[in-house]
Amino acid sequence: MSGVLFAEATGTWPYVAAAWVVVFGSMGAYALVTVVRGRRLSKKVPPEKRRWS
Amino acid sequence: MTTETVGSVEASDSGPTSTGSRTTMILGIITLISLGVLVLFGLILSPADANQGEAVRIMYVHVPSATLSYVGCFLTAIGSVVYLWRKSRWWELVAYAGAEVAALFTALTLATGMLWGRPTWGVFWVWDARLTSEAMLMLLLLGYLAVRRLAADYEVRAKRAAIVGLLLVPNVFIVRQSVQWWRTLHQTPTLSLSGAEIQGLMLFSLFTGFVSITLVFIWMVIHRFRVAWLEEQVDAEGLDTAIAERRAEGLVS
């Protein structure tokens, strides 16, 4: 009952918010994990083998 | 300049200590600005749809995510073809990076699609042609990543992964055409060569979504490629060290 009342009061906004949070959260988390892995691995590789330097 | 020994490799702080470069830093800043513009137009300035109401705002992240997942699959297939043809490690790493980012965007497509389906269809999931074929694409990408990470010789796992990578293109074609070939709950494409079903700010918001998510995709593929490159260097160094140690043991004994 309370769920139905909540859905009627808020409409589709909870689904919109959830979708945007999932997209931005996942992209941010993946980017962070990739950068951290890159930093950790860069310490183990000599600069001349990091070809983007 | 200072140096430090990490493991068996002497690393120096004179070079970059990450996968970032001046180019990716500029790209990252532009990407963040474009994401801000996407939020502004997608959530605030664009109007609600006459039929779908506010739920249409999910389209601005769902459709670009789906498109970029296809682009990632094509990138993986191209990298796989070049690897099988010329045994190019560079292209094999491009394929690997493309597959991982494509898997992320395919997962986002499925998640946002479910969140869009609930208020429009009344259910999160239905086994219709578009959703099922998209789920199959996700499984195929996970299969590629699993094969690529097998505990086997590099040549063996790269070749097997490349063969799986080639299967992505026909699967993408099936996903794309599924709404035309079968009667499905999923709507037909909003954008096509014959034109767009939306106009004005809604069309501009979708365009902003394409631009910003494409920039995110490019940034991710570049960084993921560099991480994969570093992993290869670390693995090669570890192998060289192990061989040297075994030879030293042989000389001692």
CSV table of C-alpha atoms in Angstrom, one decimal:
chain,number,residue,atom,x,y,z
A,1,MET,CA,0.0,0.0,0.0
A,2,SER,CA,2.7,2.4,1.0
A,3,GLY,CA,4.7,1.4,-2.1
A,4,VAL,CA,1.7,2.3,-4.4
A,5,LEU,CA,1.3,5.6,-2.6
A,6,PHE,CA,5.0,6.4,-3.0
A,7,ALA,CA,4.9,5.5,-6.7
A,8,GLU,CA,1.9,7.7,-7.3
A,9,ALA,CA,3.4,10.6,-5.4
A,10,THR,CA,6.8,10.5,-7.1
A,11,GLY,CA,5.9,9.2,-10.6
A,12,THR,CA,8.8,7.8,-12.6
A,13,TRP,CA,11.5,10.0,-11.1
A,14,PRO,CA,12.9,7.2,-8.8
A,15,TYR,CA,13.6,5.1,-11.9
A,16,VAL,CA,15.1,8.1,-13.8
A,17,ALA,CA,17.4,8.9,-10.8
A,18,ALA,CA,18.4,5.2,-10.3
A,19,ALA,CA,19.3,4.9,-14.0
A,20,TRP,CA,21.5,8.0,-14.0
A,21,VAL,CA,23.1,7.1,-10.7
A,22,VAL,CA,23.9,3.6,-12.0
A,23,VAL,CA,25.5,5.0,-15.2
A,24,PHE,CA,27.5,7.8,-13.6
A,25,GLY,CA,28.4,5.6,-10.5
A,26,SER,CA,29.6,2.7,-12.7
A,27,MET,CA,31.6,4.9,-15.1
A,28,GLY,CA,33.2,6.7,-12.1
A,29,ALA,CA,34.0,3.5,-10.3
A,30,TYR,CA,35.5,1.8,-13.4
A,31,ALA,CA,37.6,4.9,-14.2
A,32,LEU,CA,38.8,5.1,-10.6
A,33,VAL,CA,39.8,1.4,-10.5
A,34,THR,CA,41.6,1.7,-13.9
A,35,VAL,CA,43.6,4.7,-12.8
A,36,VAL,CA,44.5,3.1,-9.4
A,37,ARG,CA,45.7,-0.1,-11.2
A,38,GLY,CA,47.6,2.0,-13.7
A,39,ARG,CA,49.4,3.9,-10.9
A,40,ARG,CA,50.3,0.6,-9.1
A,41,LEU,CA,51.6,-1.0,-12.2
A,42,SER,CA,53.5,2.1,-13.4
A,43,LYS,CA,55.7,1.8,-10.3
A,44,LYS,CA,56.8,-1.6,-11.4
A,45,VAL,CA,57.7,-0.7,-15.0
A,46,PRO,CA,60.7,1.5,-16.1
A,47,PRO,CA,59.8,4.8,-17.7
A,48,GLU,CA,61.2,3.9,-21.1
A,49,LYS,CA,58.6,1.1,-21.3
A,50,ARG,CA,55.7,3.5,-20.6
A,51,ARG,CA,55.4,4.6,-24.2
A,52,TRP,CA,53.0,7.4,-23.6
A,53,SER,CA,55.5,9.3,-21.5
B,1,MET,CA,65.9,12.5,-9.6
B,2,THR,CA,65.2,9.7,-7.2
B,3,THR,CA,65.0,6.0,-7.9
B,4,GLU,CA,63.5,3.1,-6.0
B,5,THR,CA,63.6,-0.6,-6.4
B,6,VAL,CA,60.2,-2.3,-6.7
B,7,GLY,CA,60.4,-6.0,-7.0
B,8,SER,CA,63.0,-6.8,-9.6
B,9,VAL,CA,62.5,-3.7,-11.6
B,10,GLU,CA,64.1,-0.4,-10.9
B,11,ALA,CA,61.4,2.2,-11.3
B,12,SER,CA,62.1,5.9,-11.6
B,13,ASP,CA,59.9,8.9,-10.8
B,14,SER,CA,61.3,10.8,-13.9
B,15,GLY,CA,58.5,9.4,-16.1
B,16,PRO,CA,54.7,9.4,-15.6
B,17,THR,CA,53.6,7.4,-12.6
B,18,SER,CA,50.2,6.6,-14.0
B,19,THR,CA,48.4,5.7,-17.3
B,20,GLY,CA,47.7,9.4,-17.7
B,21,SER,CA,49.3,11.8,-20.2
B,22,ARG,CA,48.8,15.4,-21.3
B,23,THR,CA,46.4,14.3,-24.0
B,24,THR,CA,44.2,12.1,-21.7
B,25,MET,CA,44.2,14.8,-19.1
B,26,ILE,CA,42.8,17.3,-21.6
B,27,LEU,CA,40.4,14.7,-22.8
B,28,GLY,CA,39.3,14.0,-19.2
B,29,ILE,CA,38.6,17.6,-18.5
B,30,ILE,CA,36.5,18.0,-21.7
B,31,THR,CA,34.7,14.7,-20.8
B,32,LEU,CA,33.8,16.0,-17.4
B,33,ILE,CA,32.5,19.3,-18.8
B,34,SER,CA,30.4,17.4,-21.4
B,35,LEU,CA,28.9,15.2,-18.7
B,36,GLY,CA,27.9,18.3,-16.8
B,37,VAL,CA,26.2,19.6,-19.9
B,38,LEU,CA,24.4,16.2,-20.3
B,39,VAL,CA,23.1,16.4,-16.7
B,40,LEU,CA,21.9,20.0,-17.4
B,41,PHE,CA,20.0,19.1,-20.6
B,42,GLY,CA,19.0,15.6,-19.8
B,43,LEU,CA,17.6,16.1,-16.3
B,44,ILE,CA,16.7,19.8,-16.2
B,45,LEU,CA,16.2,21.6,-19.5
B,46,SER,CA,14.7,18.9,-21.8
B,47,PRO,CA,10.9,18.5,-21.5
B,48,ALA,CA,9.0,15.4,-20.4
B,49,ASP,CA,7.6,13.2,-23.1
B,50,ALA,CA,3.8,13.3,-23.9
B,51,ASN,CA,3.5,9.5,-23.6
B,52,GLN,CA,6.3,8.4,-21.4
B,53,GLY,CA,6.5,11.4,-19.1
B,54,GLU,CA,9.8,11.8,-17.1
B,55,ALA,CA,10.9,8.3,-17.9
B,56,VAL,CA,12.1,9.5,-21.3
B,57,ARG,CA,15.1,11.0,-19.5
B,58,ILE,CA,16.5,7.5,-19.2
B,59,MET,CA,16.9,7.5,-23.0
B,60,TYR,CA,19.7,10.1,-22.8
B,61,VAL,CA,22.0,7.6,-21.1
B,62,HIS,CA,20.5,4.3,-22.3
B,63,VAL,CA,20.7,4.8,-26.0
B,64,PRO,CA,24.4,6.1,-26.0
B,65,SER,CA,25.4,3.3,-23.7
B,66,ALA,CA,24.0,0.7,-26.1
B,67,THR,CA,25.6,2.4,-29.1
B,68,LEU,CA,29.0,2.5,-27.4
B,69,SER,CA,28.7,-1.1,-26.4
B,70,TYR,CA,28.4,-1.9,-30.1
B,71,VAL,CA,31.4,0.3,-30.9
B,72,GLY,CA,33.4,-1.6,-28.3
B,73,CYS,CA,32.4,-4.9,-29.9
B,74,PHE,CA,33.5,-3.7,-33.3
B,75,LEU,CA,36.8,-2.5,-31.9
B,76,THR,CA,37.3,-5.9,-30.3
B,77,ALA,CA,36.5,-7.7,-33.6
B,78,ILE,CA,38.9,-5.4,-35.5
B,79,GLY,CA,41.7,-6.0,-33.0
B,80,SER,CA,41.0,-9.8,-33.1
B,81,VAL,CA,41.2,-9.9,-36.9
B,82,VAL,CA,44.5,-8.0,-37.0
B,83,TYR,CA,45.9,-10.2,-34.2
B,84,LEU,CA,44.9,-13.4,-36.0
B,85,TRP,CA,46.3,-12.0,-39.3
B,86,ARG,CA,49.5,-10.4,-38.2
B,87,LYS,CA,50.0,-11.6,-34.6
B,88,SER,CA,50.2,-8.0,-33.4
B,89,ARG,CA,50.2,-7.8,-29.6
B,90,TRP,CA,49.3,-4.1,-29.8
B,91,TRP,CA,46.0,-4.9,-31.6
B,92,GLU,CA,45.4,-7.8,-29.2
B,93,LEU,CA,45.6,-5.4,-26.3
B,94,VAL,CA,43.2,-3.0,-28.2
B,95,ALA,CA,40.8,-5.8,-28.6
B,96,TYR,CA,41.1,-6.7,-24.9
B,97,ALA,CA,40.6,-3.1,-23.7
B,98,GLY,CA,37.6,-2.7,-26.1
B,99,ALA,CA,36.0,-5.9,-24.8
B,100,GLU,CA,36.2,-4.9,-21.2
B,101,VAL,CA,34.8,-1.4,-21.8
B,102,ALA,CA,32.1,-2.9,-24.1
B,103,ALA,CA,31.1,-5.2,-21.3
B,104,LEU,CA,30.7,-2.3,-18.9
B,105,PHE,CA,28.5,-0.4,-21.4
B,106,THR,CA,26.5,-3.5,-22.2
B,107,ALA,CA,25.8,-4.0,-18.5
B,108,LEU,CA,24.8,-0.4,-18.2
B,109,THR,CA,22.5,-0.8,-21.2
B,110,LEU,CA,20.8,-3.8,-19.6
B,111,ALA,CA,20.5,-2.0,-16.2
B,112,THR,CA,19.1,1.2,-17.6
B,113,GLY,CA,16.8,-0.7,-19.9
B,114,MET,CA,15.3,-2.6,-17.0
B,115,LEU,CA,14.8,0.7,-15.1
B,116,TRP,CA,13.1,2.2,-18.2
B,117,GLY,CA,11.0,-0.9,-18.7
B,118,ARG,CA,9.4,-0.9,-15.2
B,119,PRO,CA,7.5,2.4,-15.6
B,120,THR,CA,6.7,2.0,-19.3
B,121,TRP,CA,6.0,-1.8,-19.6
B,122,GLY,CA,5.2,-2.6,-16.0
B,123,VAL,CA,8.0,-5.1,-15.7
B,124,PHE,CA,11.8,-5.0,-15.3
B,125,TRP,CA,12.4,-7.8,-17.6
B,126,VAL,CA,10.7,-9.8,-20.4
B,127,TRP,CA,12.3,-12.4,-22.6
B,128,ASP,CA,11.7,-10.6,-25.9
B,129,ALA,CA,14.1,-10.6,-28.8
B,130,ARG,CA,15.9,-7.3,-28.1
B,131,LEU,CA,16.5,-8.0,-24.4
B,132,THR,CA,17.4,-11.6,-24.9
B,133,SER,CA,19.9,-10.9,-27.7
B,134,GLU,CA,21.5,-8.1,-25.6
B,135,ALA,CA,21.8,-10.5,-22.7
B,136,MET,CA,23.5,-13.0,-25.1
B,137,LEU,CA,25.9,-10.2,-26.1
B,138,MET,CA,26.8,-9.6,-22.4
B,139,LEU,CA,27.5,-13.4,-22.0
B,140,LEU,CA,29.7,-13.4,-25.1
B,141,LEU,CA,31.7,-10.5,-23.8
B,142,LEU,CA,32.1,-12.1,-20.4
B,143,GLY,CA,33.2,-15.3,-22.3
B,144,TYR,CA,35.8,-13.3,-24.2
B,145,LEU,CA,37.2,-11.8,-21.0
B,146,ALA,CA,37.2,-15.3,-19.3
B,147,VAL,CA,39.1,-16.9,-22.2
B,148,ARG,CA,41.5,-13.9,-22.3
B,149,ARG,CA,42.4,-14.5,-18.6
B,150,LEU,CA,42.8,-18.3,-18.9
B,151,ALA,CA,45.9,-19.6,-17.1
B,152,ALA,CA,47.6,-20.6,-20.4
B,153,ASP,CA,50.3,-19.6,-22.7
B,154,TYR,CA,49.8,-16.0,-24.1
B,155,GLU,CA,49.6,-17.2,-27.7
B,156,VAL,CA,47.0,-19.8,-26.9
B,157,ARG,CA,44.6,-17.6,-24.9
B,158,ALA,CA,45.0,-14.6,-27.2
B,159,LYS,CA,44.1,-16.8,-30.2
B,160,ARG,CA,41.1,-18.3,-28.5
B,161,ALA,CA,39.9,-14.9,-27.3
B,162,ALA,CA,40.3,-13.5,-30.8
B,163,ILE,CA,38.1,-16.2,-32.2
B,164,VAL,CA,35.4,-15.4,-29.6
B,165,GLY,CA,35.9,-11.7,-30.4
B,166,LEU,CA,35.0,-12.4,-34.1
B,167,LEU,CA,31.6,-13.7,-32.9
B,168,LEU,CA,30.7,-10.3,-31.4
B,169,VAL,CA,29.9,-8.7,-34.8
B,170,PRO,CA,27.1,-11.1,-35.9
B,171,ASN,CA,25.7,-10.9,-32.4
B,172,VAL,CA,25.6,-7.1,-32.5
B,173,PHE,CA,23.9,-7.3,-35.9
B,174,ILE,CA,21.2,-9.6,-34.4
B,175,VAL,CA,20.7,-7.2,-31.4
B,176,ARG,CA,20.4,-4.2,-33.8
B,177,GLN,CA,17.9,-6.0,-36.1
B,178,SER,CA,15.9,-7.8,-33.5
B,179,VAL,CA,13.2,-5.2,-33.2
B,180,GLN,CA,12.8,-5.3,-37.0
B,181,TRP,CA,12.8,-9.1,-37.4
B,182,TRP,CA,10.6,-10.1,-34.5
B,183,ARG,CA,7.6,-8.5,-32.8
B,184,THR,CA,8.9,-7.2,-29.5
B,185,LEU,CA,7.9,-5.0,-26.5
B,186,HIS,CA,11.0,-2.9,-27.2
B,187,GLN,CA,10.4,0.1,-29.4
B,188,THR,CA,12.0,0.5,-32.9
B,189,PRO,CA,15.1,2.8,-33.1
B,190,THR,CA,14.6,6.4,-32.1
B,191,LEU,CA,17.3,7.5,-34.5
B,192,SER,CA,17.7,6.0,-38.0
B,193,LEU,CA,19.0,6.9,-41.4
B,194,SER,CA,15.5,8.0,-42.4
B,195,GLY,CA,15.3,10.5,-39.5
B,196,ALA,CA,14.6,11.0,-35.8
B,197,GLU,CA,11.3,10.4,-33.9
B,198,ILE,CA,12.2,13.3,-31.5
B,199,GLN,CA,12.9,17.0,-32.0
B,200,GLY,CA,14.1,20.1,-30.3
B,201,LEU,CA,15.6,19.9,-26.9
B,202,MET,CA,15.0,16.2,-26.6
B,203,LEU,CA,17.0,15.5,-29.8
B,204,PHE,CA,19.8,17.9,-28.6
B,205,SER,CA,19.9,16.1,-25.2
B,206,LEU,CA,20.3,12.8,-26.9
B,207,PHE,CA,23.0,14.2,-29.1
B,208,THR,CA,24.8,15.5,-25.9
B,209,GLY,CA,24.5,12.1,-24.4
B,210,PHE,CA,26.2,10.6,-27.5
B,211,VAL,CA,29.0,13.1,-27.4
B,212,SER,CA,29.7,12.8,-23.7
B,213,ILE,CA,29.4,9.0,-23.4
B,214,THR,CA,31.6,8.7,-26.5
B,215,LEU,CA,34.3,10.8,-24.8
B,216,VAL,CA,34.0,8.6,-21.7
B,217,PHE,CA,34.4,5.5,-23.9
B,218,ILE,CA,37.5,6.9,-25.6
B,219,TRP,CA,39.1,7.9,-22.3
B,220,MET,CA,38.4,4.5,-20.8
B,221,VAL,CA,39.7,2.5,-23.8
B,222,ILE,CA,43.0,4.5,-23.8
B,223,HIS,CA,43.5,4.0,-20.0
B,224,ARG,CA,42.5,0.4,-20.1
B,225,PHE,CA,44.9,-0.3,-23.0
B,226,ARG,CA,47.7,1.3,-21.1
B,227,VAL,CA,46.9,-0.8,-18.0
B,228,ALA,CA,46.9,-3.9,-20.2
B,229,TRP,CA,50.2,-2.8,-21.7
B,230,LEU,CA,51.7,-2.4,-18.2
B,231,GLU,CA,50.4,-5.8,-17.1
B,232,GLU,CA,52.2,-7.3,-20.1
B,233,GLN,CA,55.5,-5.6,-19.2
B,234,VAL,CA,55.2,-6.7,-15.6
B,235,ASP,CA,54.4,-10.3,-16.6
B,236,ALA,CA,57.4,-10.3,-19.1
B,237,GLU,CA,59.7,-9.0,-16.4
B,238,GLY,CA,58.5,-11.6,-13.9
B,239,LEU,CA,59.1,-14.3,-16.5
B,240,ASP,CA,62.6,-13.1,-17.3
B,241,THR,CA,63.4,-12.9,-13.6
B,242,ALA,CA,62.2,-16.5,-13.0
B,243,ILE,CA,64.3,-17.8,-16.0
B,244,ALA,CA,67.3,-16.0,-14.7
B,245,GLU,CA,66.8,-17.4,-11.2
B,246,ARG,CA,66.4,-21.0,-12.6
B,247,ARG,CA,69.6,-20.6,-14.6
B,248,ALA,CA,71.4,-19.3,-11.5
B,249,GLU,CA,70.2,-22.3,-9.5
B,250,GLY,CA,71.4,-24.6,-12.3
B,251,LEU,CA,74.8,-23.0,-12.2
B,252,VAL,CA,75.0,-23.3,-8.4
B,253,SER,CA,73.9,-26.9,-8.3
